[in-house]
């Protein structure tokens, strides 16, 4: 199973740590979102997120 890392850039007043679904993450004027996938050699590659994953993460 592939491992993914989601990175949100531009957030202010962030709340760190484990968050339940729908919980406040922070505020942003403009939000940049990156999805990284762990490769078999241990490195990370930037990949385009599936539309449904991106929509779910912003709800």
mmCIF file of N, CA and C in Angstrom:
data_model
loop_
_atom_site.group_PDB
_atom_site.id
_atom_site.type_symbol
_atom_site.label_atom_id
_atom_site.label_comp_id
_atom_site.label_asym_id
_atom_site.label_seq_id
_atom_site.Cartn_x
_atom_site.Cartn_y
_atom_site.Cartn_z
ATOM 1 N N UNK A 1 0.851 -1.170 0.000
ATOM 2 C CA UNK A 1 0.000 0.000 0.000
ATOM 3 C C UNK A 1 0.899 1.235 0.000
ATOM 4 N N UNK A 2 0.643 2.174 -0.903
ATOM 5 C CA UNK A 2 1.484 3.367 -0.956
ATOM 6 C C UNK A 2 1.271 4.277 0.247
ATOM 7 N N UNK A 3 2.330 4.975 0.612
ATOM 8 C CA UNK A 3 2.259 5.955 1.701
ATOM 9 C C UNK A 3 2.192 7.349 1.088
ATOM 10 N N UNK A 4 1.318 8.179 1.618
ATOM 11 C CA UNK A 4 1.154 9.542 1.119
ATOM 12 C C UNK A 4 1.400 10.539 2.238
ATOM 13 N N UNK A 5 1.893 11.707 1.854
ATOM 14 C CA UNK A 5 2.093 12.823 2.763
ATOM 15 C C UNK A 5 1.405 14.027 2.132
ATOM 16 N N UNK A 6 0.547 14.683 2.889
ATOM 17 C CA UNK A 6 -0.160 15.860 2.401
ATOM 18 C C UNK A 6 0.434 17.085 3.072
ATOM 19 N N UNK A 7 0.778 18.080 2.271
ATOM 20 C CA UNK A 7 1.400 19.287 2.803
ATOM 21 C C UNK A 7 0.552 20.499 2.432
ATOM 22 N N UNK A 8 0.202 21.275 3.445
ATOM 23 C CA UNK A 8 -0.571 22.500 3.259
ATOM 24 C C UNK A 8 0.353 23.678 3.532
ATOM 25 N N UNK A 9 0.533 24.550 2.562
ATOM 26 C CA UNK A 9 1.396 25.723 2.716
ATOM 27 C C UNK A 9 0.537 26.981 2.704
ATOM 28 N N UNK A 10 0.836 27.904 3.588
ATOM 29 C CA UNK A 10 0.118 29.165 3.645
ATOM 30 C C UNK A 10 -0.827 29.271 4.825
ATOM 31 N N UNK A 11 -0.876 28.254 5.668
ATOM 32 C CA UNK A 11 -1.777 28.291 6.819
ATOM 33 C C UNK A 11 -1.187 29.122 7.954
ATOM 34 N N UNK A 12 -2.022 29.919 8.562
ATOM 35 C CA UNK A 12 -1.663 30.656 9.767
ATOM 36 C C UNK A 12 -2.548 30.178 10.908
ATOM 37 N N UNK A 13 -2.160 30.469 12.120
ATOM 38 C CA UNK A 13 -2.923 30.049 13.311
ATOM 39 C C UNK A 13 -3.236 28.553 13.250
ATOM 40 N N UNK A 14 -2.216 27.780 12.952
ATOM 41 C CA UNK A 14 -2.392 26.338 12.786
ATOM 42 C C UNK A 14 -2.627 25.631 14.108
ATOM 43 N N UNK A 15 -3.352 24.542 14.032
ATOM 44 C CA UNK A 15 -3.547 23.636 15.155
ATOM 45 C C UNK A 15 -2.852 22.336 14.756
ATOM 46 N N UNK A 16 -1.794 21.979 15.469
ATOM 47 C CA UNK A 16 -0.992 20.812 15.106
ATOM 48 C C UNK A 16 -1.437 19.570 15.861
ATOM 49 N N UNK A 17 -1.000 18.418 15.372
ATOM 50 C CA UNK A 17 -1.300 17.148 16.026
ATOM 51 C C UNK A 17 -2.433 16.415 15.334
ATOM 52 N N UNK A 18 -2.821 15.295 15.918
ATOM 53 C CA UNK A 18 -3.922 14.509 15.367
ATOM 54 C C UNK A 18 -5.195 15.335 15.416
ATOM 55 N N UNK A 19 -5.927 15.320 14.325
ATOM 56 C CA UNK A 19 -7.159 16.097 14.221
ATOM 57 C C UNK A 19 -8.285 15.183 13.772
ATOM 58 N N UNK A 20 -9.441 15.285 14.400
ATOM 59 C CA UNK A 20 -10.587 14.508 13.926
ATOM 60 C C UNK A 20 -11.094 15.080 12.598
ATOM 61 N N UNK A 21 -11.815 14.272 11.861
ATOM 62 C CA UNK A 21 -12.352 14.709 10.578
ATOM 63 C C UNK A 21 -13.208 15.958 10.757
ATOM 64 N N UNK A 22 -12.980 16.953 9.897
ATOM 65 C CA UNK A 22 -13.742 18.194 9.948
ATOM 66 C C UNK A 22 -13.212 19.231 10.921
ATOM 67 N N UNK A 23 -12.121 18.917 11.635
ATOM 68 C CA UNK A 23 -11.578 19.840 12.630
ATOM 69 C C UNK A 23 -10.809 20.982 11.957
ATOM 70 N N UNK A 24 -10.755 22.123 12.633
ATOM 71 C CA UNK A 24 -10.045 23.315 12.185
ATOM 72 C C UNK A 24 -8.551 23.024 12.069
ATOM 73 N N UNK A 25 -7.946 23.378 10.920
ATOM 74 C CA UNK A 25 -6.503 23.229 10.733
ATOM 75 C C UNK A 25 -5.777 24.563 10.804
ATOM 76 N N UNK A 26 -6.436 25.622 10.366
ATOM 77 C CA UNK A 26 -5.824 26.939 10.342
ATOM 78 C C UNK A 26 -6.576 27.841 9.381
ATOM 79 N N UNK A 27 -6.034 29.032 9.176
ATOM 80 C CA UNK A 27 -6.645 30.005 8.261
ATOM 81 C C UNK A 27 -5.626 30.366 7.186
ATOM 82 N N UNK A 28 -6.138 30.749 6.005
ATOM 83 C CA UNK A 28 -5.242 31.134 4.916
ATOM 84 C C UNK A 28 -5.944 32.080 3.958
ATOM 85 N N UNK A 29 -5.196 33.051 3.458
ATOM 86 C CA UNK A 29 -5.681 33.887 2.358
ATOM 87 C C UNK A 29 -5.601 33.075 1.067
ATOM 88 N N UNK A 30 -4.494 32.367 0.900
ATOM 89 C CA UNK A 30 -4.280 31.487 -0.253
ATOM 90 C C UNK A 30 -3.627 30.215 0.269
ATOM 91 N N UNK A 31 -4.149 29.090 -0.131
ATOM 92 C CA UNK A 31 -3.650 27.804 0.348
ATOM 93 C C UNK A 31 -3.020 27.039 -0.803
ATOM 94 N N UNK A 32 -1.820 26.542 -0.573
ATOM 95 C CA UNK A 32 -1.151 25.690 -1.553
ATOM 96 C C UNK A 32 -1.113 24.286 -0.969
ATOM 97 N N UNK A 33 -1.401 23.312 -1.806
ATOM 98 C CA UNK A 33 -1.552 21.932 -1.365
ATOM 99 C C UNK A 33 -0.614 21.058 -2.182
ATOM 100 N N UNK A 34 0.138 20.206 -1.520
ATOM 101 C CA UNK A 34 1.025 19.278 -2.219
ATOM 102 C C UNK A 34 0.790 17.867 -1.697
ATOM 103 N N UNK A 35 0.822 16.915 -2.600
ATOM 104 C CA UNK A 35 0.703 15.504 -2.241
ATOM 105 C C UNK A 35 2.001 14.815 -2.631
ATOM 106 N N UNK A 36 2.583 14.114 -1.676
ATOM 107 C CA UNK A 36 3.813 13.378 -1.944
ATOM 108 C C UNK A 36 3.570 11.895 -1.711
ATOM 109 N N UNK A 37 4.180 11.071 -2.549
ATOM 110 C CA UNK A 37 4.043 9.622 -2.432
ATOM 111 C C UNK A 37 5.423 9.020 -2.200
ATOM 112 N N UNK A 38 5.503 8.131 -1.223
ATOM 113 C CA UNK A 38 6.776 7.484 -0.913
ATOM 114 C C UNK A 38 7.092 6.451 -1.991
ATOM 115 N N UNK A 39 8.294 6.535 -2.517
ATOM 116 C CA UNK A 39 8.753 5.640 -3.573
ATOM 117 C C UNK A 39 9.412 4.399 -2.961
ATOM 118 N N UNK A 40 9.531 3.323 -3.736
ATOM 119 C CA UNK A 40 10.146 2.094 -3.209
ATOM 120 C C UNK A 40 11.565 2.291 -2.668
ATOM 121 N N UNK A 41 12.299 3.285 -3.218
ATOM 122 C CA UNK A 41 13.670 3.517 -2.741
ATOM 123 C C UNK A 41 13.725 4.400 -1.491
ATOM 124 N N UNK A 42 12.543 4.798 -0.968
ATOM 125 C CA UNK A 42 12.483 5.604 0.245
ATOM 126 C C UNK A 42 12.389 7.099 0.002
ATOM 127 N N UNK A 43 12.562 7.530 -1.236
ATOM 128 C CA UNK A 43 12.440 8.957 -1.541
ATOM 129 C C UNK A 43 10.965 9.329 -1.703
ATOM 130 N N UNK A 44 10.688 10.629 -1.782
ATOM 131 C CA UNK A 44 9.321 11.122 -1.950
ATOM 132 C C UNK A 44 9.197 11.795 -3.306
ATOM 133 N N UNK A 45 8.061 11.594 -3.968
ATOM 134 C CA UNK A 45 7.788 12.222 -5.260
ATOM 135 C C UNK A 45 6.489 13.014 -5.159
ATOM 136 N N UNK A 46 6.481 14.206 -5.754
ATOM 137 C CA UNK A 46 5.253 15.000 -5.799
ATOM 138 C C UNK A 46 4.335 14.386 -6.843
ATOM 139 N N UNK A 47 3.093 14.141 -6.452
ATOM 140 C CA UNK A 47 2.103 13.562 -7.359
ATOM 141 C C UNK A 47 0.855 14.437 -7.356
ATOM 142 N N UNK A 48 0.067 14.327 -8.411
ATOM 143 C CA UNK A 48 -1.195 15.061 -8.467
ATOM 144 C C UNK A 48 -2.223 14.305 -7.645
ATOM 145 N N UNK A 49 -2.869 14.973 -6.688
ATOM 146 C CA UNK A 49 -3.846 14.267 -5.855
ATOM 147 C C UNK A 49 -5.119 13.972 -6.639
ATOM 148 N N UNK A 50 -5.777 12.899 -6.269
ATOM 149 C CA UNK A 50 -7.087 12.603 -6.841
ATOM 150 C C UNK A 50 -8.047 13.707 -6.402
ATOM 151 N N UNK A 51 -8.948 14.096 -7.278
ATOM 152 C CA UNK A 51 -9.882 15.191 -6.993
ATOM 153 C C UNK A 51 -10.681 14.930 -5.721
ATOM 154 N N UNK A 52 -11.140 13.694 -5.514
ATOM 155 C CA UNK A 52 -11.950 13.400 -4.328
ATOM 156 C C UNK A 52 -11.143 13.515 -3.038
ATOM 157 N N UNK A 53 -9.859 13.172 -3.082
ATOM 158 C CA UNK A 53 -9.008 13.308 -1.892
ATOM 159 C C UNK A 53 -8.813 14.786 -1.560
ATOM 160 N N UNK A 54 -8.569 15.599 -2.574
ATOM 161 C CA UNK A 54 -8.393 17.032 -2.356
ATOM 162 C C UNK A 54 -9.675 17.653 -1.805
ATOM 163 N N UNK A 55 -10.815 17.317 -2.377
ATOM 164 C CA UNK A 55 -12.089 17.856 -1.888
ATOM 165 C C UNK A 55 -12.356 17.434 -0.448
ATOM 166 N N UNK A 56 -12.097 16.170 -0.136
ATOM 167 C CA UNK A 56 -12.348 15.673 1.222
ATOM 168 C C UNK A 56 -11.440 16.367 2.239
ATOM 169 N N UNK A 57 -10.199 16.632 1.860
ATOM 170 C CA UNK A 57 -9.266 17.254 2.802
ATOM 171 C C UNK A 57 -9.630 18.709 3.101
ATOM 172 N N UNK A 58 -10.400 19.343 2.233
ATOM 173 C CA UNK A 58 -10.759 20.749 2.429
ATOM 174 C C UNK A 58 -12.140 20.937 3.038
ATOM 175 N N UNK A 59 -12.844 19.871 3.330
ATOM 176 C CA UNK A 59 -14.177 19.981 3.953
ATOM 177 C C UNK A 59 -14.054 20.237 5.432
#
